[in-house]
PDB file of C-alpha atoms and ligand atoms in Angstrom:
ATOM      1  CA  UNK C   1      64.795  46.191  30.409  1.00 51.00           C
ATOM      2  CA  UNK C   2      67.740  48.067  28.970  1.00 51.00           C
ATOM      3  CA  UNK C   3      67.941  51.752  29.667  1.00 54.00           C
ATOM      4  CA  UNK C   4      69.543  54.283  27.436  1.00 52.00           C
ATOM      5  CA  UNK C   5      70.597  57.262  29.423  1.00 53.00           C
ATOM      6  CA  UNK C   6      70.264  59.674  26.483  1.00 60.00           C
ATOM      7  CA  UNK C   7      66.507  58.958  26.485  1.00 79.00           C
ATOM      8  CA  UNK C   8      66.115  59.608  30.173  1.00 93.00           C
ATOM      9  CA  UNK C   9      64.787  62.879  31.425  1.00 98.00           C
ATOM     10  CA  UNK C  10      65.312  63.033  35.165  1.00 98.00           C
ATOM     11  CA  UNK C  11      64.180  65.910  37.382  1.00 98.00           C
ATOM     12  CA  UNK C  12      64.394  66.122  41.177  1.00 98.00           C
ATOM     13  CA  UNK C  13      62.141  68.443  43.152  1.00 98.00           C
ATOM     14  CA  UNK C  14      64.456  69.349  46.001  1.00 98.00           C
ATOM     15  CA  UNK C  15      64.847  71.474  49.121  1.00 98.00           C
ATOM     16  CA  UNK C  16      68.543  71.656  50.014  1.00 98.00           C
ATOM     17  CA  UNK C  17      68.422  70.914  53.795  1.00 97.00           C
ATOM     18  CA  UNK C  18      66.021  67.982  53.374  1.00 98.00           C
ATOM     19  CA  UNK C  19      67.711  64.719  54.365  1.00 98.00           C
ATOM     20  CA  UNK C  20      64.994  62.897  52.401  1.00 98.00           C
ATOM     21  CA  UNK C  21      66.042  64.630  49.186  1.00 98.00           C
ATOM     22  CA  UNK C  22      69.713  63.910  49.990  1.00 98.00           C
ATOM     23  CA  UNK C  23      68.944  60.179  49.841  1.00 98.00           C
ATOM     24  CA  UNK C  24      67.769  60.571  46.252  1.00 99.00           C
ATOM     25  CA  UNK C  25      70.814  62.655  45.290  1.00 98.00           C
ATOM     26  CA  UNK C  26      73.167  59.996  46.706  1.00 98.00           C
ATOM     27  CA  UNK C  27      71.359  57.183  44.856  1.00 98.00           C
ATOM     28  CA  UNK C  28      71.432  59.077  41.534  1.00 98.00           C
ATOM     29  CA  UNK C  29      75.121  59.871  42.021  1.00 98.00           C
ATOM     30  CA  UNK C  30      75.902  56.228  42.866  1.00 98.00           C
ATOM     31  CA  UNK C  31      74.312  55.207  39.554  1.00 98.00           C
ATOM     32  CA  UNK C  32      75.901  58.050  37.609  1.00 98.00           C
ATOM     33  CA  UNK C  33      72.567  59.487  36.445  1.00 98.00           C
ATOM     34  CA  UNK C  34      72.485  63.084  35.209  1.00 97.00           C
ATOM     35  CA  UNK C  35      69.487  65.060  36.421  1.00 98.00           C
ATOM     36  CA  UNK C  36      68.066  68.500  36.843  1.00 98.00           C
ATOM     37  CA  UNK C  37      67.588  69.673  40.420  1.00 98.00           C
ATOM     38  CA  UNK C  38      64.760  72.141  41.047  1.00 98.00           C
ATOM     39  CA  UNK C  39      64.645  73.898  44.422  1.00 98.00           C
ATOM     40  CA  UNK C  40      61.185  74.181  45.957  1.00 98.00           C
ATOM     41  CA  UNK C  41      59.997  76.934  48.245  1.00 98.00           C
ATOM     42  CA  UNK C  42      57.949  74.962  50.768  1.00 97.00           C
ATOM     43  CA  UNK C  43      56.103  78.142  51.804  1.00 96.00           C
ATOM     44  CA  UNK C  44      55.031  78.649  48.188  1.00 98.00           C
ATOM     45  CA  UNK C  45      54.970  75.252  46.499  1.00 98.00           C
ATOM     46  CA  UNK C  46      55.262  75.179  42.732  1.00 98.00           C
ATOM     47  CA  UNK C  47      52.351  74.009  40.548  1.00 98.00           C
ATOM     48  CA  UNK C  48      54.698  71.237  39.372  1.00 98.00           C
ATOM     49  CA  UNK C  49      55.119  69.899  42.942  1.00 98.00           C
ATOM     50  CA  UNK C  50      51.363  70.050  43.599  1.00 98.00           C
ATOM     51  CA  UNK C  51      50.710  68.257  40.314  1.00 98.00           C
ATOM     52  CA  UNK C  52      53.361  65.569  40.802  1.00 98.00           C
ATOM     53  CA  UNK C  53      52.763  64.845  44.503  1.00 98.00           C
ATOM     54  CA  UNK C  54      49.075  65.717  45.031  1.00 98.00           C
ATOM     55  CA  UNK C  55      48.748  63.333  48.000  1.00 98.00           C
ATOM     56  CA  UNK C  56      51.508  64.570  50.330  1.00 98.00           C
ATOM     57  CA  UNK C  57      52.624  67.763  48.518  1.00 98.00           C
ATOM     58  CA  UNK C  58      56.149  67.060  49.786  1.00 98.00           C
ATOM     59  CA  UNK C  59      59.611  66.930  48.318  1.00 98.00           C
ATOM     60  CA  UNK C  60      61.490  64.936  47.216  1.00 98.00           C
ATOM     61  CA  UNK C  61      59.742  63.958  44.003  1.00 99.00           C
ATOM     62  CA  UNK C  62      61.657  62.288  41.202  1.00 98.00           C
ATOM     63  CA  UNK C  63      60.198  62.860  37.768  1.00 98.00           C
ATOM     64  CA  UNK C  64      61.459  60.275  35.310  1.00 98.00           C
ATOM     65  CA  UNK C  65      60.358  60.900  31.719  1.00 97.00           C
ATOM     66  CA  UNK C  66      57.336  62.721  33.097  1.00 97.00           C
ATOM     67  CA  UNK C  67      56.389  60.049  35.629  1.00 98.00           C
ATOM     68  CA  UNK C  68      56.465  61.114  39.279  1.00 98.00           C
ATOM     69  CA  UNK C  69      57.832  58.875  42.025  1.00 98.00           C
ATOM     70  CA  UNK C  70      57.202  59.992  45.618  1.00 98.00           C
ATOM     71  CA  UNK C  71      58.569  59.067  49.064  1.00 98.00           C
ATOM     72  CA  UNK C  72      62.346  59.034  49.346  1.00 98.00           C
ATOM     73  CA  UNK C  73      62.992  55.367  50.160  1.00 98.00           C
ATOM     74  CA  UNK C  74      60.517  54.350  47.470  1.00 98.00           C
ATOM     75  CA  UNK C  75      62.471  56.577  45.071  1.00 99.00           C
ATOM     76  CA  UNK C  76      65.793  54.990  46.093  1.00 98.00           C
ATOM     77  CA  UNK C  77      64.338  51.541  45.365  1.00 98.00           C
ATOM     78  CA  UNK C  78      62.985  52.773  42.023  1.00 98.00           C
ATOM     79  CA  UNK C  79      66.411  54.118  41.066  1.00 98.00           C
ATOM     80  CA  UNK C  80      68.072  50.818  42.002  1.00 98.00           C
ATOM     81  CA  UNK C  81      65.585  48.838  39.894  1.00 98.00           C
ATOM     82  CA  UNK C  82      65.466  51.187  36.915  1.00 98.00           C
ATOM     83  CA  UNK C  83      69.221  51.620  36.528  1.00 98.00           C
ATOM     84  CA  UNK C  84      69.843  48.070  37.633  1.00 96.00           C
ATOM     85  CA  UNK C  85      73.583  48.106  37.012  1.00 97.00           C
ATOM     86  CA  UNK C  86      76.362  48.279  39.596  1.00 97.00           C
ATOM     87  CA  UNK C  87      76.556  49.527  42.243  1.00 98.00           C
ATOM     88  CA  UNK C  88      73.459  47.730  43.503  1.00 98.00           C
ATOM     89  CA  UNK C  89      72.100  49.463  46.578  1.00 98.00           C
ATOM     90  CA  UNK C  90      69.791  46.682  47.739  1.00 98.00           C
ATOM     91  CA  UNK C  91      71.141  43.145  48.096  1.00 97.00           C
ATOM     92  CA  UNK C  92      69.661  40.634  45.632  1.00 96.00           C
ATOM     93  CA  UNK C  93      69.029  37.921  48.232  1.00 97.00           C
ATOM     94  CA  UNK C  94      65.356  38.199  49.382  1.00 98.00           C
ATOM     95  CA  UNK C  95      66.197  37.769  53.058  1.00 98.00           C
ATOM     96  CA  UNK C  96      68.978  40.367  52.947  1.00 97.00           C
ATOM     97  CA  UNK C  97      66.649  42.709  51.027  1.00 98.00           C
ATOM     98  CA  UNK C  98      63.982  42.317  53.692  1.00 98.00           C
ATOM     99  CA  UNK C  99      66.521  43.202  56.376  1.00 98.00           C
ATOM    100  CA  UNK C 100      67.707  46.284  54.499  1.00 98.00           C
ATOM    101  CA  UNK C 101      64.096  47.490  54.092  1.00 98.00           C
ATOM    102  CA  UNK C 102      63.396  46.723  57.748  1.00 98.00           C
ATOM    103  CA  UNK C 103      66.210  49.043  58.842  1.00 98.00           C
ATOM    104  CA  UNK C 104      65.156  51.634  56.279  1.00 98.00           C
ATOM    105  CA  UNK C 105      61.708  51.650  57.920  1.00 98.00           C
ATOM    106  CA  UNK C 106      63.233  51.784  61.387  1.00 98.00           C
ATOM    107  CA  UNK C 107      65.325  54.789  60.390  1.00 98.00           C
ATOM    108  CA  UNK C 108      62.289  56.554  58.888  1.00 97.00           C
ATOM    109  CA  UNK C 109      60.012  55.885  61.831  1.00 96.00           C
ATOM    110  CA  UNK C 110      62.555  56.508  64.574  1.00 96.00           C
ATOM    111  CA  UNK C 111      65.770  58.349  63.711  1.00 96.00           C
ATOM    112  CA  UNK C 112      64.111  60.835  61.326  1.00 94.00           C
ATOM    113  CA  UNK C 113      60.947  61.022  63.403  1.00 91.00           C
ATOM    114  CA  UNK C 114      62.856  62.168  66.472  1.00 90.00           C
ATOM    115  CA  UNK C 115      65.429  64.149  64.508  1.00 84.00           C
ATOM    116  CA  UNK C 116      62.664  66.174  62.898  1.00 87.00           C
ATOM    117  CA  UNK C 117      61.655  67.560  66.287  1.00 89.00           C
ATOM    118  CA  UNK C 118      64.672  67.514  68.566  1.00 95.00           C
ATOM    119  CA  UNK C 119      66.225  70.735  67.190  1.00 95.00           C
ATOM    120  CA  UNK C 120      62.923  72.544  67.754  1.00 96.00           C
ATOM    121  CA  UNK C 121      62.775  71.759  71.460  1.00 95.00           C
ATOM    122  CA  UNK C 122      64.128  73.302  74.639  1.00 93.00           C
ATOM    123  CA  UNK C 123      64.354  72.611  78.356  1.00 93.00           C
ATOM    124  CA  UNK C 124      62.981  69.411  79.812  1.00 95.00           C
ATOM    125  CA  UNK C 125      61.325  68.386  76.545  1.00 95.00           C
ATOM    126  CA  UNK C 126      64.664  68.680  74.773  1.00 94.00           C
ATOM    127  CA  UNK C 127      66.363  66.498  77.370  1.00 94.00           C
ATOM    128  CA  UNK C 128      63.757  63.804  76.744  1.00 95.00           C
ATOM    129  CA  UNK C 129      64.097  64.233  72.976  1.00 96.00           C
ATOM    130  CA  UNK C 130      67.883  63.916  73.175  1.00 96.00           C
ATOM    131  CA  UNK C 131      67.559  60.752  75.228  1.00 96.00           C
ATOM    132  CA  UNK C 132      65.200  59.207  72.707  1.00 96.00           C
ATOM    133  CA  UNK C 133      67.448  60.193  69.791  1.00 96.00           C
ATOM    134  CA  UNK C 134      70.506  58.678  71.466  1.00 97.00           C
ATOM    135  CA  UNK C 135      68.654  55.436  72.214  1.00 97.00           C
ATOM    136  CA  UNK C 136      67.737  55.181  68.564  1.00 97.00           C
ATOM    137  CA  UNK C 137      71.295  55.915  67.382  1.00 98.00           C
ATOM    138  CA  UNK C 138      72.664  53.363  69.846  1.00 98.00           C
ATOM    139  CA  UNK C 139      70.294  50.778  68.425  1.00 98.00           C
ATOM    140  CA  UNK C 140      71.660  51.585  64.963  1.00 98.00           C
ATOM    141  CA  UNK C 141      75.218  51.468  66.318  1.00 98.00           C
ATOM    142  CA  UNK C 142      74.468  47.931  67.537  1.00 98.00           C
ATOM    143  CA  UNK C 143      73.163  46.918  64.126  1.00 98.00           C
ATOM    144  CA  UNK C 144      76.252  48.386  62.434  1.00 98.00           C
ATOM    145  CA  UNK C 145      78.533  46.468  64.822  1.00 97.00           C
ATOM    146  CA  UNK C 146      82.005  46.007  63.383  1.00 97.00           C
ATOM    147  CA  UNK C 147      80.887  46.273  59.751  1.00 98.00           C
ATOM    148  CA  UNK C 148      82.232  49.046  57.513  1.00 98.00           C
ATOM    149  CA  UNK C 149      78.706  49.741  56.188  1.00 98.00           C
ATOM    150  CA  UNK C 150      75.275  48.557  57.267  1.00 98.00           C
ATOM    151  CA  UNK C 151      75.110  46.117  54.355  1.00 94.00           C
ATOM    152  CA  UNK C 152      78.708  44.912  54.806  1.00 96.00           C
ATOM    153  CA  UNK C 153      81.678  45.895  52.670  1.00 96.00           C
ATOM    154  CA  UNK C 154      80.185  48.654  50.538  1.00 97.00           C
ATOM    155  CA  UNK C 155      77.750  51.531  50.650  1.00 98.00           C
ATOM    156  CA  UNK C 156      74.161  50.328  50.302  1.00 98.00           C
ATOM    157  CA  UNK C 157      70.489  51.062  50.892  1.00 98.00           C
ATOM    158  CA  UNK C 158      70.601  51.456  54.690  1.00 98.00           C
ATOM    159  CA  UNK C 159      73.613  53.767  54.476  1.00 98.00           C
ATOM    160  CA  UNK C 160      71.824  55.884  51.880  1.00 98.00           C
ATOM    161  CA  UNK C 161      68.769  55.968  54.160  1.00 98.00           C
ATOM    162  CA  UNK C 162      70.664  57.102  57.267  1.00 98.00           C
ATOM    163  CA  UNK C 163      73.716  59.123  56.243  1.00 98.00           C
ATOM    164  CA  UNK C 164      71.804  62.323  55.300  1.00 98.00           C
ATOM    165  CA  UNK C 165      70.717  62.668  58.914  1.00 98.00           C
ATOM    166  CA  UNK C 166      74.384  63.015  59.916  1.00 98.00           C
ATOM    167  CA  UNK C 167      74.493  66.417  58.171  1.00 98.00           C
ATOM    168  CA  UNK C 168      72.117  67.504  60.965  1.00 97.00           C
ATOM    169  CA  UNK C 169      74.215  66.046  63.818  1.00 97.00           C
ATOM    170  CA  UNK C 170      76.176  69.269  64.365  1.00 97.00           C
ATOM    171  CA  UNK C 171      72.895  71.187  64.678  1.00 97.00           C
ATOM    172  CA  UNK C 172      71.490  68.597  67.118  1.00 96.00           C
ATOM    173  CA  UNK C 173      74.676  68.707  69.178  1.00 96.00           C
ATOM    174  CA  UNK C 174      74.973  72.477  69.300  1.00 96.00           C
ATOM    175  CA  UNK C 175      71.301  73.232  69.885  1.00 95.00           C
ATOM    176  CA  UNK C 176      70.796  70.310  72.286  1.00 94.00           C
ATOM    177  CA  UNK C 177      74.169  70.508  74.034  1.00 93.00           C
ATOM    178  CA  UNK C 178      75.086  66.862  73.502  1.00 95.00           C
ATOM    179  CA  UNK C 179      77.917  64.827  71.987  1.00 96.00           C
ATOM    180  CA  UNK C 180      76.822  62.148  69.559  1.00 97.00           C
ATOM    181  CA  UNK C 181      80.433  61.054  69.029  1.00 96.00           C
ATOM    182  CA  UNK C 182      80.920  60.392  72.764  1.00 96.00           C
ATOM    183  CA  UNK C 183      77.895  58.080  72.864  1.00 96.00           C
ATOM    184  CA  UNK C 184      77.973  56.597  69.358  1.00 97.00           C
ATOM    185  CA  UNK C 185      81.592  56.606  68.152  1.00 98.00           C
ATOM    186  CA  UNK C 186      80.997  53.842  65.605  1.00 98.00           C
ATOM    187  CA  UNK C 187      78.130  55.701  63.957  1.00 98.00           C
ATOM    188  CA  UNK C 188      80.274  58.844  63.709  1.00 98.00           C
ATOM    189  CA  UNK C 189      83.222  56.849  62.272  1.00 98.00           C
ATOM    190  CA  UNK C 190      80.820  55.221  59.792  1.00 98.00           C
ATOM    191  CA  UNK C 191      79.504  58.655  58.733  1.00 98.00           C
ATOM    192  CA  UNK C 192      83.075  59.806  58.040  1.00 98.00           C
ATOM    193  CA  UNK C 193      83.669  56.632  55.997  1.00 98.00           C
ATOM    194  CA  UNK C 194      80.519  57.330  53.957  1.00 98.00           C
ATOM    195  CA  UNK C 195      81.744  60.892  53.308  1.00 98.00           C
ATOM    196  CA  UNK C 196      84.775  59.420  51.529  1.00 98.00           C
ATOM    197  CA  UNK C 197      82.391  58.514  48.691  1.00 98.00           C
ATOM    198  CA  UNK C 198      81.947  61.400  46.263  1.00 98.00           C
ATOM    199  CA  UNK C 199      78.280  60.472  45.898  1.00 98.00           C
ATOM    200  CA  UNK C 200      77.736  61.197  49.596  1.00 98.00           C
ATOM    201  CA  UNK C 201      80.129  64.154  49.967  1.00 98.00           C
ATOM    202  CA  UNK C 202      78.541  65.949  46.999  1.00 98.00           C
ATOM    203  CA  UNK C 203      74.976  65.343  48.203  1.00 98.00           C
ATOM    204  CA  UNK C 204      75.231  66.571  51.804  1.00 98.00           C
ATOM    205  CA  UNK C 205      75.334  70.265  52.767  1.00 98.00           C
ATOM    206  CA  UNK C 206      77.975  71.553  55.169  1.00 98.00           C
ATOM    207  CA  UNK C 207      76.832  70.880  58.775  1.00 98.00           C
ATOM    208  CA  UNK C 208      77.418  74.558  59.641  1.00 98.00           C
ATOM    209  CA  UNK C 209      74.997  75.611  56.927  1.00 98.00           C
ATOM    210  CA  UNK C 210      72.351  73.296  58.389  1.00 98.00           C
ATOM    211  CA  UNK C 211      73.079  74.665  61.870  1.00 98.00           C
ATOM    212  CA  UNK C 212      72.627  78.254  60.634  1.00 98.00           C
ATOM    213  CA  UNK C 213      69.251  77.324  59.216  1.00 97.00           C
ATOM    214  CA  UNK C 214      68.267  75.596  62.460  1.00 97.00           C
ATOM    215  CA  UNK C 215      69.142  78.726  64.465  1.00 97.00           C
ATOM    216  CA  UNK C 216      67.214  80.918  62.021  1.00 97.00           C
ATOM    217  CA  UNK C 217      64.081  78.786  62.379  1.00 96.00           C
ATOM    218  CA  UNK C 218      64.469  78.627  66.181  1.00 96.00           C
ATOM    219  CA  UNK C 219      64.690  82.422  66.337  1.00 97.00           C
ATOM    220  CA  UNK C 220      61.676  82.784  64.075  1.00 96.00           C
ATOM    221  CA  UNK C 221      59.731  80.509  66.449  1.00 95.00           C
ATOM    222  CA  UNK C 222      60.904  82.338  69.553  1.00 95.00           C
ATOM    223  CA  UNK C 223      62.999  79.415  70.814  1.00 94.00           C
ATOM    224  CA  UNK C 224      66.255  81.400  70.980  1.00 88.00           C
TER     225      UNK C 224
HETATM  226  C1  GS8 U 301      59.121  62.774  53.906  1.00 77.31           C
HETATM  227  C2  GS8 U 301      59.370  63.973  53.026  1.00 77.31           C
HETATM  228  C3  GS8 U 301      59.288  65.284  53.798  1.00 77.31           C
HETATM  229  O1  GS8 U 301      59.084  65.308  55.015  1.00 77.31           O
HETATM  230  C4  GS8 U 301      59.897  61.009  52.286  1.00 77.31           C
HETATM  231  O2  GS8 U 301      60.061  61.497  51.143  1.00 77.31           O
HETATM  232  O3  GS8 U 301      60.596  60.105  52.724  1.00 77.31           O
HETATM  233  N1  GS8 U 301      58.349  60.471  54.040  1.00 77.31           N
HETATM  234  C5  GS8 U 301      58.743  61.521  53.131  1.00 77.31           C
HETATM  235  N2  GS8 U 301      59.458  66.405  53.073  1.00 77.31           N
HETATM  236  C6  GS8 U 301      59.344  67.716  53.676  1.00 77.31           C
HETATM  237  C7  GS8 U 301      60.639  68.476  53.592  1.00 77.31           C
HETATM  238  S1  GS8 U 301      61.940  67.718  54.509  1.00 77.31           S
HETATM  239  O4  GS8 U 301      61.447  67.791  56.042  1.00 77.31           O
HETATM  240  C8  GS8 U 301      58.306  68.533  52.897  1.00 77.31           C
HETATM  241  O5  GS8 U 301      58.273  68.532  51.693  1.00 77.31           O
HETATM  242  N3  GS8 U 301      57.446  69.250  53.636  1.00 77.31           N
HETATM  243  C9  GS8 U 301      56.467  70.131  53.066  1.00 77.31           C
HETATM  244  C10 GS8 U 301      55.204  70.120  53.858  1.00 77.31           C
HETATM  245  O6  GS8 U 301      55.039  69.298  54.765  1.00 77.31           O
HETATM  246  O7  GS8 U 301      54.336  70.953  53.534  1.00 77.31           O
END
């Protein structure tokens, strides 16, 4: 199906520090799609968010010509299929596609799962959390191996899935007193490579801004 960009109305319900929303921003930028970005206040969700994602009531939501698409990796796949021109994010070979989705799931269920909590911990619990996070990143480092990107020579689905988390690395390192680069140098070099793409650089906030937010939330919760 041919798509005419002038007919497309694309809106993203966003929250700037959300790595899930960053995935969608990278995918839209890769495809060169113009869109309107609406910031949500997650303490006071808009009627539009509640209407468009009544099940989870979470951002990101992509609204394409009025139709909502929820869940960030589902949205990335939708973008790749709807604007099915280069650059393709998912490989076309079914086996390669299955592998890309496998790692996307792994990243969701592990890297983001641990990452979501590790900056809100302290003491012994934090030590355990850090250990778990580093095991997960080492697993990903093994999968990356000597490749430039997870899918090979160019930025693809797995990179889009994982790279937003790297904008939180500085916060994890500072709050948790650890060095990700010392333990996972290839992942850190890969993140820098990804940042050379405008689509990634323009979609990720400055790590110091994320760190400031992390400290603010920790103080609010009495962790600092
Ligand atoms: C996760 C989205 C999410 O956690 C996805 O899109 O991939 N699996 C989903 N969104 C959070 C903000 S980022 O931490 C959110 O909207 N939370 C609001 C809430 O839970 O009330």
